[in-house]
């Protein structure tokens, strides 16, 4: 992870430690909490048009910012508990996507690529 993400992960680790919450921060619980927060973020967009979602009013944007913060915190904490370098995982996934979705074949298309072969 980059220094900023490492710092955030460390701060979250300490936040949980001083509250004695480590026992609650299992991967399962963190993944479920992350899903809940993503649901709260999605709810902010639920009844907006595509145009409205691109330029939300200041109150809606403030709520979205809060939910994005919650999603980020749970994602960083989950990655930390699992020992996953979040940025490396994202870079690796983008590398895979560049192979699966070559620009010439997928430019302007929303179609899904066939599944990747299993890792060996």
PDB file of N, CA, C and O in Angstrom, residues 20-73:
ATOM      1  N   UNK A  20     -11.004  -2.103  21.838  1.00  0.00           N
ATOM      2  CA  UNK A  20     -11.068  -3.560  21.964  1.00  0.00           C
ATOM      3  C   UNK A  20     -12.108  -4.154  21.020  1.00  0.00           C
ATOM      4  O   UNK A  20     -12.897  -5.027  21.372  1.00  0.00           O
ATOM      5  N   UNK A  21     -12.068  -3.708  19.764  1.00  0.00           N
ATOM      6  CA  UNK A  21     -12.999  -4.166  18.745  1.00  0.00           C
ATOM      7  C   UNK A  21     -12.391  -5.200  17.809  1.00  0.00           C
ATOM      8  O   UNK A  21     -13.080  -5.679  16.902  1.00  0.00           O
ATOM      9  N   UNK A  22     -11.123  -5.566  17.998  1.00  0.00           N
ATOM     10  CA  UNK A  22     -10.487  -6.489  17.058  1.00  0.00           C
ATOM     11  C   UNK A  22     -11.298  -7.776  16.901  1.00  0.00           C
ATOM     12  O   UNK A  22     -11.412  -8.316  15.805  1.00  0.00           O
ATOM     13  N   UNK A  23     -11.865  -8.279  18.006  1.00  0.00           N
ATOM     14  CA  UNK A  23     -12.613  -9.534  17.938  1.00  0.00           C
ATOM     15  C   UNK A  23     -13.854  -9.423  17.060  1.00  0.00           C
ATOM     16  O   UNK A  23     -14.368 -10.419  16.561  1.00  0.00           O
ATOM     17  N   UNK A  24     -14.356  -8.207  16.881  1.00  0.00           N
ATOM     18  CA  UNK A  24     -15.510  -7.997  16.010  1.00  0.00           C
ATOM     19  C   UNK A  24     -15.103  -7.780  14.554  1.00  0.00           C
ATOM     20  O   UNK A  24     -15.932  -7.882  13.661  1.00  0.00           O
ATOM     21  N   UNK A  25     -13.834  -7.434  14.347  1.00  0.00           N
ATOM     22  CA  UNK A  25     -13.365  -7.103  13.004  1.00  0.00           C
ATOM     23  C   UNK A  25     -12.841  -8.332  12.276  1.00  0.00           C
ATOM     24  O   UNK A  25     -11.726  -8.358  11.769  1.00  0.00           O
ATOM     25  N   UNK A  26     -13.694  -9.353  12.211  1.00  0.00           N
ATOM     26  CA  UNK A  26     -13.366 -10.532  11.426  1.00  0.00           C
ATOM     27  C   UNK A  26     -13.599 -10.199   9.952  1.00  0.00           C
ATOM     28  O   UNK A  26     -14.390  -9.289   9.631  1.00  0.00           O
ATOM     29  N   UNK A  27     -12.947 -10.921   9.047  1.00  0.00           N
ATOM     30  CA  UNK A  27     -13.216 -10.657   7.631  1.00  0.00           C
ATOM     31  C   UNK A  27     -14.699 -10.740   7.282  1.00  0.00           C
ATOM     32  O   UNK A  27     -15.218  -9.898   6.550  1.00  0.00           O
ATOM     33  N   UNK A  28     -15.409 -11.726   7.838  1.00  0.00           N
ATOM     34  CA  UNK A  28     -16.843 -11.859   7.566  1.00  0.00           C
ATOM     35  C   UNK A  28     -17.605 -10.619   8.016  1.00  0.00           C
ATOM     36  O   UNK A  28     -18.390 -10.052   7.265  1.00  0.00           O
ATOM     37  N   UNK A  29     -17.369 -10.188   9.244  1.00  0.00           N
ATOM     38  CA  UNK A  29     -18.093  -9.032   9.769  1.00  0.00           C
ATOM     39  C   UNK A  29     -17.754  -7.766   8.994  1.00  0.00           C
ATOM     40  O   UNK A  29     -18.630  -6.941   8.724  1.00  0.00           O
ATOM     41  N   UNK A  30     -16.481  -7.600   8.652  1.00  0.00           N
ATOM     42  CA  UNK A  30     -16.079  -6.412   7.908  1.00  0.00           C
ATOM     43  C   UNK A  30     -16.668  -6.421   6.502  1.00  0.00           C
ATOM     44  O   UNK A  30     -17.115  -5.384   6.005  1.00  0.00           O
ATOM     45  N   UNK A  31     -16.704  -7.590   5.857  1.00  0.00           N
ATOM     46  CA  UNK A  31     -17.304  -7.679   4.523  1.00  0.00           C
ATOM     47  C   UNK A  31     -18.793  -7.361   4.580  1.00  0.00           C
ATOM     48  O   UNK A  31     -19.324  -6.655   3.707  1.00  0.00           O
ATOM     49  N   UNK A  32     -19.468  -7.848   5.614  1.00  0.00           N
ATOM     50  CA  UNK A  32     -20.897  -7.558   5.752  1.00  0.00           C
ATOM     51  C   UNK A  32     -21.131  -6.076   6.022  1.00  0.00           C
ATOM     52  O   UNK A  32     -22.055  -5.464   5.461  1.00  0.00           O
ATOM     53  N   UNK A  33     -20.301  -5.475   6.868  1.00  0.00           N
ATOM     54  CA  UNK A  33     -20.428  -4.047   7.149  1.00  0.00           C
ATOM     55  C   UNK A  33     -20.155  -3.229   5.887  1.00  0.00           C
ATOM     56  O   UNK A  33     -20.848  -2.240   5.613  1.00  0.00           O
ATOM     57  N   UNK A  34     -19.158  -3.667   5.117  1.00  0.00           N
ATOM     58  CA  UNK A  34     -18.837  -2.992   3.852  1.00  0.00           C
ATOM     59  C   UNK A  34     -20.037  -3.045   2.908  1.00  0.00           C
ATOM     60  O   UNK A  34     -20.423  -2.024   2.317  1.00  0.00           O
ATOM     61  N   UNK A  35     -20.650  -4.211   2.796  1.00  0.00           N
ATOM     62  CA  UNK A  35     -21.828  -4.348   1.932  1.00  0.00           C
ATOM     63  C   UNK A  35     -22.964  -3.437   2.395  1.00  0.00           C
ATOM     64  O   UNK A  35     -23.647  -2.813   1.576  1.00  0.00           O
ATOM     65  N   UNK A  36     -23.143  -3.346   3.702  1.00  0.00           N
ATOM     66  CA  UNK A  36     -24.176  -2.453   4.235  1.00  0.00           C
ATOM     67  C   UNK A  36     -23.914  -1.005   3.882  1.00  0.00           C
ATOM     68  O   UNK A  36     -24.833  -0.269   3.499  1.00  0.00           O
ATOM     69  N   UNK A  37     -22.664  -0.591   4.003  1.00  0.00           N
ATOM     70  CA  UNK A  37     -22.320   0.802   3.675  1.00  0.00           C
ATOM     71  C   UNK A  37     -22.446   1.071   2.180  1.00  0.00           C
ATOM     72  O   UNK A  37     -22.873   2.158   1.770  1.00  0.00           O
ATOM     73  N   UNK A  38     -22.096   0.089   1.360  1.00  0.00           N
ATOM     74  CA  UNK A  38     -22.294   0.255  -0.087  1.00  0.00           C
ATOM     75  C   UNK A  38     -23.786   0.408  -0.367  1.00  0.00           C
ATOM     76  O   UNK A  38     -24.184   1.246  -1.191  1.00  0.00           O
ATOM     77  N   UNK A  39     -24.609  -0.354   0.341  1.00  0.00           N
ATOM     78  CA  UNK A  39     -26.059  -0.212   0.193  1.00  0.00           C
ATOM     79  C   UNK A  39     -26.534   1.187   0.546  1.00  0.00           C
ATOM     80  O   UNK A  39     -27.403   1.748  -0.133  1.00  0.00           O
ATOM     81  N   UNK A  40     -25.971   1.763   1.606  1.00  0.00           N
ATOM     82  CA  UNK A  40     -26.343   3.125   1.990  1.00  0.00           C
ATOM     83  C   UNK A  40     -25.904   4.129   0.921  1.00  0.00           C
ATOM     84  O   UNK A  40     -26.633   5.093   0.635  1.00  0.00           O
ATOM     85  N   UNK A  41     -24.754   3.895   0.307  1.00  0.00           N
ATOM     86  CA  UNK A  41     -24.304   4.765  -0.784  1.00  0.00           C
ATOM     87  C   UNK A  41     -25.241   4.630  -1.986  1.00  0.00           C
ATOM     88  O   UNK A  41     -25.671   5.635  -2.567  1.00  0.00           O
ATOM     89  N   UNK A  42     -25.579   3.404  -2.330  1.00  0.00           N
ATOM     90  CA  UNK A  42     -26.478   3.166  -3.460  1.00  0.00           C
ATOM     91  C   UNK A  42     -27.829   3.835  -3.217  1.00  0.00           C
ATOM     92  O   UNK A  42     -28.426   4.408  -4.145  1.00  0.00           O
ATOM     93  N   UNK A  43     -28.306   3.802  -1.980  1.00  0.00           N
ATOM     94  CA  UNK A  43     -29.598   4.416  -1.663  1.00  0.00           C
ATOM     95  C   UNK A  43     -29.603   5.908  -1.977  1.00  0.00           C
ATOM     96  O   UNK A  43     -30.650   6.469  -2.320  1.00  0.00           O
ATOM     97  N   UNK A  44     -28.447   6.552  -1.861  1.00  0.00           N
ATOM     98  CA  UNK A  44     -28.370   7.985  -2.190  1.00  0.00           C
ATOM     99  C   UNK A  44     -28.612   8.247  -3.678  1.00  0.00           C
ATOM    100  O   UNK A  44     -29.007   9.335  -4.074  1.00  0.00           O
ATOM    101  N   UNK A  45     -28.365   7.247  -4.507  1.00  0.00           N
ATOM    102  CA  UNK A  45     -28.524   7.395  -5.959  1.00  0.00           C
ATOM    103  C   UNK A  45     -29.831   6.806  -6.473  1.00  0.00           C
ATOM    104  O   UNK A  45     -30.203   7.037  -7.621  1.00  0.00           O
ATOM    105  N   UNK A  46     -30.531   6.068  -5.634  1.00  0.00           N
ATOM    106  CA  UNK A  46     -31.637   5.230  -6.072  1.00  0.00           C
ATOM    107  C   UNK A  46     -32.651   5.936  -6.960  1.00  0.00           C
ATOM    108  O   UNK A  46     -33.054   5.405  -7.980  1.00  0.00           O
ATOM    109  N   UNK A  47     -33.103   7.098  -6.595  1.00  0.00           N
ATOM    110  CA  UNK A  47     -34.181   7.742  -7.349  1.00  0.00           C
ATOM    111  C   UNK A  47     -33.705   8.932  -8.169  1.00  0.00           C
ATOM    112  O   UNK A  47     -34.516   9.712  -8.671  1.00  0.00           O
ATOM    113  N   UNK A  48     -32.391   9.066  -8.330  1.00  0.00           N
ATOM    114  CA  UNK A  48     -31.862  10.146  -9.156  1.00  0.00           C
ATOM    115  C   UNK A  48     -31.836   9.721 -10.616  1.00  0.00           C
ATOM    116  O   UNK A  48     -31.634   8.549 -10.932  1.00  0.00           O
ATOM    117  N   UNK A  49     -32.018  10.683 -11.496  1.00  0.00           N
ATOM    118  CA  UNK A  49     -31.803  10.396 -12.909  1.00  0.00           C
ATOM    119  C   UNK A  49     -30.299  10.318 -13.142  1.00  0.00           C
ATOM    120  O   UNK A  49     -29.499  10.725 -12.281  1.00  0.00           O
ATOM    121  N   UNK A  50     -29.912   9.831 -14.313  1.00  0.00           N
ATOM    122  CA  UNK A  50     -28.485   9.780 -14.653  1.00  0.00           C
ATOM    123  C   UNK A  50     -27.886  11.185 -14.591  1.00  0.00           C
ATOM    124  O   UNK A  50     -26.774  11.372 -14.069  1.00  0.00           O
ATOM    125  N   UNK A  51     -28.630  12.155 -15.071  1.00  0.00           N
ATOM    126  CA  UNK A  51     -28.146  13.543 -15.051  1.00  0.00           C
ATOM    127  C   UNK A  51     -28.004  14.061 -13.613  1.00  0.00           C
ATOM    128  O   UNK A  51     -27.004  14.679 -13.260  1.00  0.00           O
ATOM    129  N   UNK A  52     -29.006  13.817 -12.789  1.00  0.00           N
ATOM    130  CA  UNK A  52     -28.956  14.262 -11.387  1.00  0.00           C
ATOM    131  C   UNK A  52     -27.802  13.607 -10.636  1.00  0.00           C
ATOM    132  O   UNK A  52     -27.169  14.234  -9.787  1.00  0.00           O
ATOM    133  N   UNK A  53     -27.519  12.358 -10.954  1.00  0.00           N
ATOM    134  CA  UNK A  53     -26.441  11.663 -10.251  1.00  0.00           C
ATOM    135  C   UNK A  53     -25.076  12.261 -10.582  1.00  0.00           C
ATOM    136  O   UNK A  53     -24.151  12.154  -9.785  1.00  0.00           O
ATOM    137  N   UNK A  54     -24.970  12.901 -11.741  1.00  0.00           N
ATOM    138  CA  UNK A  54     -23.714  13.526 -12.136  1.00  0.00           C
ATOM    139  C   UNK A  54     -23.469  14.879 -11.505  1.00  0.00           C
ATOM    140  O   UNK A  54     -22.333  15.367 -11.497  1.00  0.00           O
ATOM    141  N   UNK A  55     -24.518  15.478 -10.990  1.00  0.00           N
ATOM    142  CA  UNK A  55     -24.368  16.777 -10.320  1.00  0.00           C
ATOM    143  C   UNK A  55     -25.374  16.872  -9.173  1.00  0.00           C
ATOM    144  O   UNK A  55     -26.340  17.637  -9.240  1.00  0.00           O
ATOM    145  N   UNK A  56     -25.134  16.086  -8.111  1.00  0.00           N
ATOM    146  CA  UNK A  56     -26.075  16.102  -6.988  1.00  0.00           C
ATOM    147  C   UNK A  56     -26.075  17.441  -6.266  1.00  0.00           C
ATOM    148  O   UNK A  56     -25.080  18.174  -6.301  1.00  0.00           O
ATOM    149  N   UNK A  57     -27.198  17.742  -5.631  1.00  0.00           N
ATOM    150  CA  UNK A  57     -27.270  18.988  -4.859  1.00  0.00           C
ATOM    151  C   UNK A  57     -26.307  18.886  -3.669  1.00  0.00           C
ATOM    152  O   UNK A  57     -25.870  17.792  -3.298  1.00  0.00           O
ATOM    153  N   UNK A  58     -25.955  20.016  -3.070  1.00  0.00           N
ATOM    154  CA  UNK A  58     -24.950  20.005  -1.992  1.00  0.00           C
ATOM    155  C   UNK A  58     -25.284  19.087  -0.816  1.00  0.00           C
ATOM    156  O   UNK A  58     -24.383  18.437  -0.277  1.00  0.00           O
ATOM    157  N   UNK A  59     -26.543  19.000  -0.429  1.00  0.00           N
ATOM    158  CA  UNK A  59     -26.912  18.119   0.686  1.00  0.00           C
ATOM    159  C   UNK A  59     -26.710  16.657   0.315  1.00  0.00           C
ATOM    160  O   UNK A  59     -26.178  15.872   1.100  1.00  0.00           O
ATOM    161  N   UNK A  60     -27.144  16.290  -0.892  1.00  0.00           N
ATOM    162  CA  UNK A  60     -26.971  14.906  -1.347  1.00  0.00           C
ATOM    163  C   UNK A  60     -25.481  14.578  -1.482  1.00  0.00           C
ATOM    164  O   UNK A  60     -25.043  13.498  -1.088  1.00  0.00           O
ATOM    165  N   UNK A  61     -24.708  15.517  -2.009  1.00  0.00           N
ATOM    166  CA  UNK A  61     -23.273  15.298  -2.159  1.00  0.00           C
ATOM    167  C   UNK A  61     -22.599  15.103  -0.798  1.00  0.00           C
ATOM    168  O   UNK A  61     -21.725  14.249  -0.648  1.00  0.00           O
ATOM    169  N   UNK A  62     -23.028  15.833   0.196  1.00  0.00           N
ATOM    170  CA  UNK A  62     -22.476  15.678   1.549  1.00  0.00           C
ATOM    171  C   UNK A  62     -22.792  14.283   2.091  1.00  0.00           C
ATOM    172  O   UNK A  62     -21.930  13.635   2.707  1.00  0.00           O
ATOM    173  N   UNK A  63     -24.001  13.790   1.855  1.00  0.00           N
ATOM    174  CA  UNK A  63     -24.360  12.439   2.304  1.00  0.00           C
ATOM    175  C   UNK A  63     -23.555  11.387   1.538  1.00  0.00           C
ATOM    176  O   UNK A  63     -23.075  10.416   2.131  1.00  0.00           O
ATOM    177  N   UNK A  64     -23.385  11.599   0.250  1.00  0.00           N
ATOM    178  CA  UNK A  64     -22.592  10.670  -0.568  1.00  0.00           C
ATOM    179  C   UNK A  64     -21.143  10.638  -0.094  1.00  0.00           C
ATOM    180  O   UNK A  64     -20.534   9.570  -0.009  1.00  0.00           O
ATOM    181  N   UNK A  65     -20.618  11.792   0.229  1.00  0.00           N
ATOM    182  CA  UNK A  65     -19.240  11.880   0.724  1.00  0.00           C
ATOM    183  C   UNK A  65     -19.084  11.081   2.019  1.00  0.00           C
ATOM    184  O   UNK A  65     -18.117  10.346   2.194  1.00  0.00           O
ATOM    185  N   UNK A  66     -20.049  11.213   2.916  1.00  0.00           N
ATOM    186  CA  UNK A  66     -20.027  10.458   4.165  1.00  0.00           C
ATOM    187  C   UNK A  66     -20.062   8.958   3.888  1.00  0.00           C
ATOM    188  O   UNK A  66     -19.287   8.190   4.478  1.00  0.00           O
ATOM    189  N   UNK A  67     -20.940   8.528   3.008  1.00  0.00           N
ATOM    190  CA  UNK A  67     -21.044   7.091   2.699  1.00  0.00           C
ATOM    191  C   UNK A  67     -19.791   6.590   1.995  1.00  0.00           C
ATOM    192  O   UNK A  67     -19.329   5.473   2.265  1.00  0.00           O
ATOM    193  N   UNK A  68     -19.220   7.392   1.116  1.00  0.00           N
ATOM    194  CA  UNK A  68     -17.952   7.012   0.480  1.00  0.00           C
ATOM    195  C   UNK A  68     -16.854   6.853   1.521  1.00  0.00           C
ATOM    196  O   UNK A  68     -16.018   5.941   1.430  1.00  0.00           O
ATOM    197  N   UNK A  69     -16.853   7.722   2.524  1.00  0.00           N
ATOM    198  CA  UNK A  69     -15.893   7.589   3.617  1.00  0.00           C
ATOM    199  C   UNK A  69     -16.086   6.289   4.368  1.00  0.00           C
ATOM    200  O   UNK A  69     -15.117   5.574   4.660  1.00  0.00           O
ATOM    201  N   UNK A  70     -17.336   5.946   4.669  1.00  0.00           N
ATOM    202  CA  UNK A  70     -17.627   4.687   5.364  1.00  0.00           C
ATOM    203  C   UNK A  70     -17.164   3.491   4.532  1.00  0.00           C
ATOM    204  O   UNK A  70     -16.541   2.561   5.052  1.00  0.00           O
ATOM    205  N   UNK A  71     -17.481   3.488   3.239  1.00  0.00           N
ATOM    206  CA  UNK A  71     -17.084   2.398   2.350  1.00  0.00           C
ATOM    207  C   UNK A  71     -15.564   2.265   2.334  1.00  0.00           C
ATOM    208  O   UNK A  71     -15.018   1.164   2.458  1.00  0.00           O
ATOM    209  N   UNK A  72     -14.882   3.381   2.226  1.00  0.00           N
ATOM    210  CA  UNK A  72     -13.417   3.361   2.184  1.00  0.00           C
ATOM    211  C   UNK A  72     -12.840   2.805   3.481  1.00  0.00           C
ATOM    212  O   UNK A  72     -11.924   1.968   3.453  1.00  0.00           O
ATOM    213  N   UNK A  73     -13.367   3.253   4.606  1.00  0.00           N
ATOM    214  CA  UNK A  73     -12.847   2.775   5.893  1.00  0.00           C
ATOM    215  C   UNK A  73     -13.017   1.272   6.041  1.00  0.00           C
ATOM    216  O   UNK A  73     -12.077   0.571   6.449  1.00  0.00           O
TER     217      UNK A  73
END
